[in-house]
Coordinates of C-alpha atoms in Angstrom, one line a residue:
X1 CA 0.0 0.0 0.0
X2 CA 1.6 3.0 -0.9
X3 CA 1.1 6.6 0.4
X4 CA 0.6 8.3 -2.5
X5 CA -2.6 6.2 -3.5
X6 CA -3.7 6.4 0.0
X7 CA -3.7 10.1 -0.2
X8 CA -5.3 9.7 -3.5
X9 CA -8.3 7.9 -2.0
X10 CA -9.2 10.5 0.5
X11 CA -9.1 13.2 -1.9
X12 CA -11.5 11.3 -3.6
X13 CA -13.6 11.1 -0.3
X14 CA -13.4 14.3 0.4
X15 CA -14.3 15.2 -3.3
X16 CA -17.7 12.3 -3.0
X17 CA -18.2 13.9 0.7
X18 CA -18.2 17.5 -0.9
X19 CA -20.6 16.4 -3.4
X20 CA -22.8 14.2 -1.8
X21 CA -22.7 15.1 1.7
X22 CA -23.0 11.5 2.4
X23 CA -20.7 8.8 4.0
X24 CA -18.6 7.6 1.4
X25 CA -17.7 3.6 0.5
X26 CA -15.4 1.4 -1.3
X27 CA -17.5 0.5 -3.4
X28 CA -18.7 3.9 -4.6
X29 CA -15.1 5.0 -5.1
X30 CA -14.3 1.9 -7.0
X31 CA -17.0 3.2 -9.6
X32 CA -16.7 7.0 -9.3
X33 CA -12.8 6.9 -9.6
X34 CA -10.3 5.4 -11.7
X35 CA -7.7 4.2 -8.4
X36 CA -6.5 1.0 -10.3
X37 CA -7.0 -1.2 -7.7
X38 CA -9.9 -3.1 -5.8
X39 CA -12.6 -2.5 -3.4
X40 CA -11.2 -4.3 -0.8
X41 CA -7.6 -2.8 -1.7
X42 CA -9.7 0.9 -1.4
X43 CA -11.3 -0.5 2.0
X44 CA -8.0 -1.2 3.3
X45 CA -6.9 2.5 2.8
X46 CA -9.9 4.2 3.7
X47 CA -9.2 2.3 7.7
X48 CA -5.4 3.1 7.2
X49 CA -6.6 6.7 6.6
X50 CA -9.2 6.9 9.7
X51 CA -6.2 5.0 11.9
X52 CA -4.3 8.2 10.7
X53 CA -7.2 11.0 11.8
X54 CA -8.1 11.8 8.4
X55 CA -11.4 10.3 8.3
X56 CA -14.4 8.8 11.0
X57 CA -16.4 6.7 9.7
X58 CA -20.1 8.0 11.9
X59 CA -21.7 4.4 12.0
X60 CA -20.6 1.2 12.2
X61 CA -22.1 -0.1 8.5
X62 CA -21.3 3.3 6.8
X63 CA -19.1 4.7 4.7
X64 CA -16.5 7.6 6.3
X65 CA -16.2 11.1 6.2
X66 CA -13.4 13.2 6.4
X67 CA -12.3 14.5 9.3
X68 CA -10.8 18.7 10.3
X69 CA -7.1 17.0 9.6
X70 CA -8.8 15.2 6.1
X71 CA -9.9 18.8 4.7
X72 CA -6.6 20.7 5.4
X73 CA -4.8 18.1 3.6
X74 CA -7.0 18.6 0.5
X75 CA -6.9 22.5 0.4
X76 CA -3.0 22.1 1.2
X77 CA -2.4 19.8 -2.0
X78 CA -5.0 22.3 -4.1
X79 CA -1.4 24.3 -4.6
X80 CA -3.3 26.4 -7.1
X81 CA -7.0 27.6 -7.4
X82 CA -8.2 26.6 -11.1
X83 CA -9.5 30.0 -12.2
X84 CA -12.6 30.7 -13.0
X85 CA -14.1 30.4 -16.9
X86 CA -14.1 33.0 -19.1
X87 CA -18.0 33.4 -19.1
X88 CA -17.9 33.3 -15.0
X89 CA -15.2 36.3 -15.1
X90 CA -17.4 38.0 -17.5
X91 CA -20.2 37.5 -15.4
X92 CA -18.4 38.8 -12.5
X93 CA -16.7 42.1 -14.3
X94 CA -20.3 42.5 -15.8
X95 CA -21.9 42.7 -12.6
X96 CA -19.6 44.9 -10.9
X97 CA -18.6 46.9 -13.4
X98 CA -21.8 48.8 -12.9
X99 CA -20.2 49.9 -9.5
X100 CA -20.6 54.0 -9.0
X101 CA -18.5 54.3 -5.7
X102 CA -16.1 52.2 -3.7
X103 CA -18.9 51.5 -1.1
X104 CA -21.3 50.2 -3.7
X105 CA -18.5 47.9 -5.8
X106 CA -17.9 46.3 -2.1
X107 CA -22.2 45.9 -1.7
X108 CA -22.2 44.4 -5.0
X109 CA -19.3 41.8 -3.9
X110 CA -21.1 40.3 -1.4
X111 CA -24.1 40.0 -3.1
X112 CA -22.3 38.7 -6.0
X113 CA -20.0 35.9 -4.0
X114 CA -23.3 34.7 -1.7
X115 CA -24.5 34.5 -5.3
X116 CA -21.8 32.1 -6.6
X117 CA -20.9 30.2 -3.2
X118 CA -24.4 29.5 -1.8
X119 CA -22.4 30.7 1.7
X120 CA -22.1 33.9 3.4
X121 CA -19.9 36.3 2.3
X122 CA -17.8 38.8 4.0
X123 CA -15.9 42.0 2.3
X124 CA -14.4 44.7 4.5
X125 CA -14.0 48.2 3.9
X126 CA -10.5 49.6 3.5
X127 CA -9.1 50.4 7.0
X128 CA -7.7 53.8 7.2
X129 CA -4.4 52.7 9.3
X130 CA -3.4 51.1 6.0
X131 CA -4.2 53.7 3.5
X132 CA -1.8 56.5 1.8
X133 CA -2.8 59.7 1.6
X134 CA -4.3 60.8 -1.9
X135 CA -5.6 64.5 -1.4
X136 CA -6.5 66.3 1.4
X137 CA -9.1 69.7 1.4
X138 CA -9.8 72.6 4.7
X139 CA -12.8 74.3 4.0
X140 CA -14.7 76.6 7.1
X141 CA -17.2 75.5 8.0
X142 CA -17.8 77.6 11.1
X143 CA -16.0 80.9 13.0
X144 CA -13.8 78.7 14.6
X145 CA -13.9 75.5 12.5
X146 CA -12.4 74.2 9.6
X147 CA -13.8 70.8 7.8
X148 CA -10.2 68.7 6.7
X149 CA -12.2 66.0 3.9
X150 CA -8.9 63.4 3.3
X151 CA -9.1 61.4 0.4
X152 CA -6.7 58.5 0.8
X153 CA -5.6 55.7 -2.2
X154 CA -7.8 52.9 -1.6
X155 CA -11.2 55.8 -2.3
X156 CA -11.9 55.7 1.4
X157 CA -12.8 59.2 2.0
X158 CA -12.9 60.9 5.9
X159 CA -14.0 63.6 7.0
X160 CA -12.4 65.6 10.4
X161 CA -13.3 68.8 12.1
X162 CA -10.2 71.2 12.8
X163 CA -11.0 73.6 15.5
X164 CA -9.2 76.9 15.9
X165 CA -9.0 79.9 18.5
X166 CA -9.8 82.5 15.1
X167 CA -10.0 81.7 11.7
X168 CA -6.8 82.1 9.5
X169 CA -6.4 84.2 6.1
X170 CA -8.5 82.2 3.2
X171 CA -4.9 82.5 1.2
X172 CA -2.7 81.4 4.4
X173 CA -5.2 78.3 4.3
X174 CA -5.0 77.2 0.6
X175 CA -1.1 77.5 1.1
X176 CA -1.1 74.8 3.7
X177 CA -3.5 72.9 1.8
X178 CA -1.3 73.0 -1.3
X179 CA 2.2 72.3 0.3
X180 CA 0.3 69.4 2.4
X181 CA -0.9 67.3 -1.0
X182 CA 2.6 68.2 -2.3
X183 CA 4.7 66.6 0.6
X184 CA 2.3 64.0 1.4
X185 CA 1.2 62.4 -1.4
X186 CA 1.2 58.3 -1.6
X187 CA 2.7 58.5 2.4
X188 CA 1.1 57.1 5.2
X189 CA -1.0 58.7 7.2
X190 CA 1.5 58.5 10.0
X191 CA 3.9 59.9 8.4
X192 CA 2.0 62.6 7.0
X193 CA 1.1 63.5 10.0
X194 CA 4.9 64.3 10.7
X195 CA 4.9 65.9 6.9
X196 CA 2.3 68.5 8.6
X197 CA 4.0 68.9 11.4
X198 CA 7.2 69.9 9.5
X199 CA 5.0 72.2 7.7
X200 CA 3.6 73.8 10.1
X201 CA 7.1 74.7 11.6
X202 CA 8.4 76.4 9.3
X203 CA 9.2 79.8 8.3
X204 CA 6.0 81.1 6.6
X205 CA 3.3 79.2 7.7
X206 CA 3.2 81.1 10.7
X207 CA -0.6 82.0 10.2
X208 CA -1.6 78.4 9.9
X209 CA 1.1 76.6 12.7
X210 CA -2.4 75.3 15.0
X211 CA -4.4 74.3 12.1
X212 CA -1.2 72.2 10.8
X213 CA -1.1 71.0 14.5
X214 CA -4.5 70.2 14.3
X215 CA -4.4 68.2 11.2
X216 CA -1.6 66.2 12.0
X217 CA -3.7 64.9 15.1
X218 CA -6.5 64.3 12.8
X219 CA -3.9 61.9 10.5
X220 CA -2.8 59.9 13.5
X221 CA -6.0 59.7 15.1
X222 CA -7.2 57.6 11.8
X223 CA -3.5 55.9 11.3
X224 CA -4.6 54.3 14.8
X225 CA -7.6 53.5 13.5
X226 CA -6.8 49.9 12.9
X227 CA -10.6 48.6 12.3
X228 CA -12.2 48.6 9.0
X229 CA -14.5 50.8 8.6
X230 CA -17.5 48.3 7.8
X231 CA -18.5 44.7 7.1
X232 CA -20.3 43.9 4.4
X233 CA -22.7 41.0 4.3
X234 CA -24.9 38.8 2.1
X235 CA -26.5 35.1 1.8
X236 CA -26.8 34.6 5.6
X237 CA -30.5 33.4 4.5
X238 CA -29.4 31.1 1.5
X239 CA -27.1 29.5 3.9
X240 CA -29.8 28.7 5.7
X241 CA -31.8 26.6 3.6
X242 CA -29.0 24.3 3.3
X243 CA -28.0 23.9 6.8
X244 CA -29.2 22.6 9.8
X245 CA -30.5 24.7 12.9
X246 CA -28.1 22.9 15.3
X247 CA -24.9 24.1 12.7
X248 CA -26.4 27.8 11.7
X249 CA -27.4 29.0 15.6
X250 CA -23.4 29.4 16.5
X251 CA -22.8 30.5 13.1
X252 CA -25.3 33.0 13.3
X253 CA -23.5 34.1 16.4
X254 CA -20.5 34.4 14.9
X255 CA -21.4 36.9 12.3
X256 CA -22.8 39.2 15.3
X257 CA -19.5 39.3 16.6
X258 CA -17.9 41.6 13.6
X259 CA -14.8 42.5 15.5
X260 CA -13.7 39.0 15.7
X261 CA -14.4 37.9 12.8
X262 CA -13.0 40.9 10.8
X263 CA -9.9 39.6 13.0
X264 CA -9.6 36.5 11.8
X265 CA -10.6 37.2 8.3
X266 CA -7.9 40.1 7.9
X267 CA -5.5 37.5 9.7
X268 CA -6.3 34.9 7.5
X269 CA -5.7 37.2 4.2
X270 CA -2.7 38.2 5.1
X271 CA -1.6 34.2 6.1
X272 CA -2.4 33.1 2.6
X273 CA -1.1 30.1 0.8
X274 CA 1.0 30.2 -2.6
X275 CA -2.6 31.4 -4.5
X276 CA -3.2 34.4 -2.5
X277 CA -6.0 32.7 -0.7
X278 CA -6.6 31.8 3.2
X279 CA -8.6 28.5 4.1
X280 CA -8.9 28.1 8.1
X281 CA -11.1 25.3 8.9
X282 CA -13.0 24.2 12.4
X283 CA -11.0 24.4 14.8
X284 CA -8.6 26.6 13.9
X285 CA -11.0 29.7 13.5
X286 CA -10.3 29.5 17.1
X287 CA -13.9 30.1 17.9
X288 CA -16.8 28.4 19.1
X289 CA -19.5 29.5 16.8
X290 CA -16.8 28.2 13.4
X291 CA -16.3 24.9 15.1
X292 CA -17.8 23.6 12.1
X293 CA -17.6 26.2 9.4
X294 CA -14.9 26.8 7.6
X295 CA -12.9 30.4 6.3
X296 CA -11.9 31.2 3.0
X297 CA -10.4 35.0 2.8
X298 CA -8.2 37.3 0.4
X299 CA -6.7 40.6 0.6
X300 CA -7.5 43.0 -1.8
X301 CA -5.4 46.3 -2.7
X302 CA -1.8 47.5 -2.8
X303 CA -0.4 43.5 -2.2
X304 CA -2.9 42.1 -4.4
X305 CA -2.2 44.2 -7.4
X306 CA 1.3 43.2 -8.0
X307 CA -0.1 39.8 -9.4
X308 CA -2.7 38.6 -12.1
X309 CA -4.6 35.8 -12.2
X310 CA -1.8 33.2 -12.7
X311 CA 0.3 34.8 -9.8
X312 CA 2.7 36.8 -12.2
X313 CA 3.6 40.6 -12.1
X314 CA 1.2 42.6 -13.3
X315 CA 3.6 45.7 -13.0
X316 CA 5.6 47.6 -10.6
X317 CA 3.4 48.9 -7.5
X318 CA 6.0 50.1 -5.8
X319 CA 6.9 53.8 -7.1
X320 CA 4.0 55.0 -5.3
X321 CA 5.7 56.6 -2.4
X322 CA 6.4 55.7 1.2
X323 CA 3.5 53.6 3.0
X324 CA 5.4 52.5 6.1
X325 CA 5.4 48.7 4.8
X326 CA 1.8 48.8 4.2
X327 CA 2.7 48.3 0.4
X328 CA 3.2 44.5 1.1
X329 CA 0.0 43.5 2.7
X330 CA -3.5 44.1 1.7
X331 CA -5.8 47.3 2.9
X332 CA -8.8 44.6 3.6
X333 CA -10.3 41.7 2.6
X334 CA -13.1 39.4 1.2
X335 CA -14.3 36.0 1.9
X336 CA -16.7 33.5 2.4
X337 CA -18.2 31.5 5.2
X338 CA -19.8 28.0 5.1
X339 CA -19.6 24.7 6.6
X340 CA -16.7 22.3 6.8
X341 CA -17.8 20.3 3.7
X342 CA -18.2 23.5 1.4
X343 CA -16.7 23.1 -2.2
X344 CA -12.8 24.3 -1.4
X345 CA -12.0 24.7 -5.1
X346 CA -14.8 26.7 -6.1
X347 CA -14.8 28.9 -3.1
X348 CA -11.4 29.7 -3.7
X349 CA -11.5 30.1 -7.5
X350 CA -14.2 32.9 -6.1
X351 CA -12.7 34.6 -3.7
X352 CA -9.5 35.2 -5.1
X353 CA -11.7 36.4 -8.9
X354 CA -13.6 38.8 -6.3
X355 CA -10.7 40.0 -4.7
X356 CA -8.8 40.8 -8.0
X357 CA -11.7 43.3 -9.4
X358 CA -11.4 44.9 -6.2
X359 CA -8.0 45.2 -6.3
X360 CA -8.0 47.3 -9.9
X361 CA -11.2 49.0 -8.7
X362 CA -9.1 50.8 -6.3
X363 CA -6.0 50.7 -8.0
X364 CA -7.4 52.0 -11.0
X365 CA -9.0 55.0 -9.2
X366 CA -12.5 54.2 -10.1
X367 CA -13.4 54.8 -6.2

């Protein structure tokens, strides 16, 4: 009995499992796959691979299913993500090509992955402690206030109040403004917020030093910021006409909890295997409620954008100016949520597709 055929019968379980959802047998393997060898030769493996922890058969007389330690070998040894078909891409770039803001492209993602997985999916805003600083406009709004509207690289646009003892000259204001988006552009908000600072200082600015002050606190009040802004979500109710109560109740629980799961889903894209995609199954969500779910994620932006769908350059990303490191991991991510027998292959293949449009949808500027 050799290992590699071994390992080639439980991919074929877990392939039958996926499918079916049923307990898989010898003899259903002998005539679903082509393994060269006999029922009882298959039998013998399948027991080898349950003495191993990679499957449990759940009653006496049936067949087995694979076990947490069955699935990771699977989605370890799927070393690349088949890519979607040409009309599926089309679908997809049809679909969310119609996008009119970043906020809407990122609604229209979850809609569209629910769509294609059956699961729930999950896409997070960009979070401001990873952006780069685009363009940044002062305009009063009261005696003593000025509005600061910062328009950073991944379309994510903030808004902060600037307050001031007395208003500065219009002109004094516009200077600052300019010399800001000069010196700042494509660096990181903390280190535009030392740009300002700088600024401010020096000879000439005199009129505008608290406002600078003021505006440098606003960029490292959202460089802190290490939260994505939102979550969002869709196919929660598809999901649930395919599950069972007992399995969706701590699911549903899970999605309540945003700030942990935003945690391991940004994690998880940033932990990817050699496709650019993150699988973390049962246990090792480390929670409770994804006992038995499983996590697919990918990161979408600056990290994302260096490769195309095969994993090759698509160009160099990195003349865009300091981001403090930020440059080599993604601003967010996007992913999907189902059970532990979910359809690896094709949820990867969709995540990753997902998180590639978003990827030139902010690159490209279309935010």
């Amino acid at each position: 009995m050799t290992q590699s055929r071994r390992m080639l019968v439980l991919r074929a379980v877990v392939e039958d499992y996926i499918r079916s959802q049923e307990p898989v047998g010898s003899t259903s393997l002998t005539k679903q796959h082509h393994l060269g060898v006999s029922s009882a030769t298959i039998r013998n493996d399948m027991a080898a691979l349950e003495d191993e922890g990679y499957l449990i058969q759940p009653h006496t007389s049936a067949g087995r299913v694979p076990t947490e330690k069955g699935y990771r070998y699977f989605v370890d040894r799927l070393a690349t993500v088949v890519p979607l078909s040409e009309a599926q891409r089309r679908g997809i770039n049809s679909f969310l090509s119609g996008s009119v803001s970043l906020t809407d492209a990122l609604q229209r993602s979850a809609r569209l992955l629910s769509e294609i997985t059956g699961q729930v999916a999950v896409v997070a805003s960009p979070s401001l402690a990873k952006a780069t600083l685009r363009h940044v406009e002062m305009v009063p709004v009261a005696m003593t206030t000025l509005l600061a509207v910062v328009i950073t690289d991944s379309g994510r646009v903030a808004q902060h109040g600037l307050g001031v003892s007395a208003m500065p000259p219009t002109d004094a204001v516009a200077r600052l403004s300019n010399a800001v988006n000069e010196q700042c552009n494509g660096l990181s908000l903390s280190r535009s917020a030392e740009t300002v600072r700088a600024i401010g200082s020096s000879v000439g600015y005199e009129d505008v030093r608290a406002v600078a002050e003021s505006l440098a606190d606003a960029f490292e009040s959202m460089a802190l910021d290490e939260r994505a802004n939102e979550l969002y979500m869709s196919g929660a109710s598809r999901l649930a006409h395919t599950q069972s109560v007992a399995d969706l109740a701590p699911l549903f629980d899970a999605l309540e909890e945003q700030v942990v799961l935003m945690k391991l889903m940004s994690n998880l894209s940033e932990e990817t295997n050699a496709s650019g995609v993150g699988v973390s199954i049962g246990s090792e969500n480390h929670s409770p409620e994804l006992l038995h779910a499983s996590v697919v994620s990918s990161g979408y932006g600056r990290a994302a954008a260096a490769r195309d769908a095969d994993g090759e350059q698509d160009g160099d990303e990195s003349s865009v100016g300091d981001t403090s490191g930020s440059a080599d991991e993604p601003i967010a991510f996007v992913g999907s949520i189902g059970p532990t027998h979910m359809d690896y292959a094709a949820t990867m293949a969709a995540v990753k597709a997902v998180a590639r449009y978003l990827t030139a949808f902010v690159r490209d500027g279309l935010a």
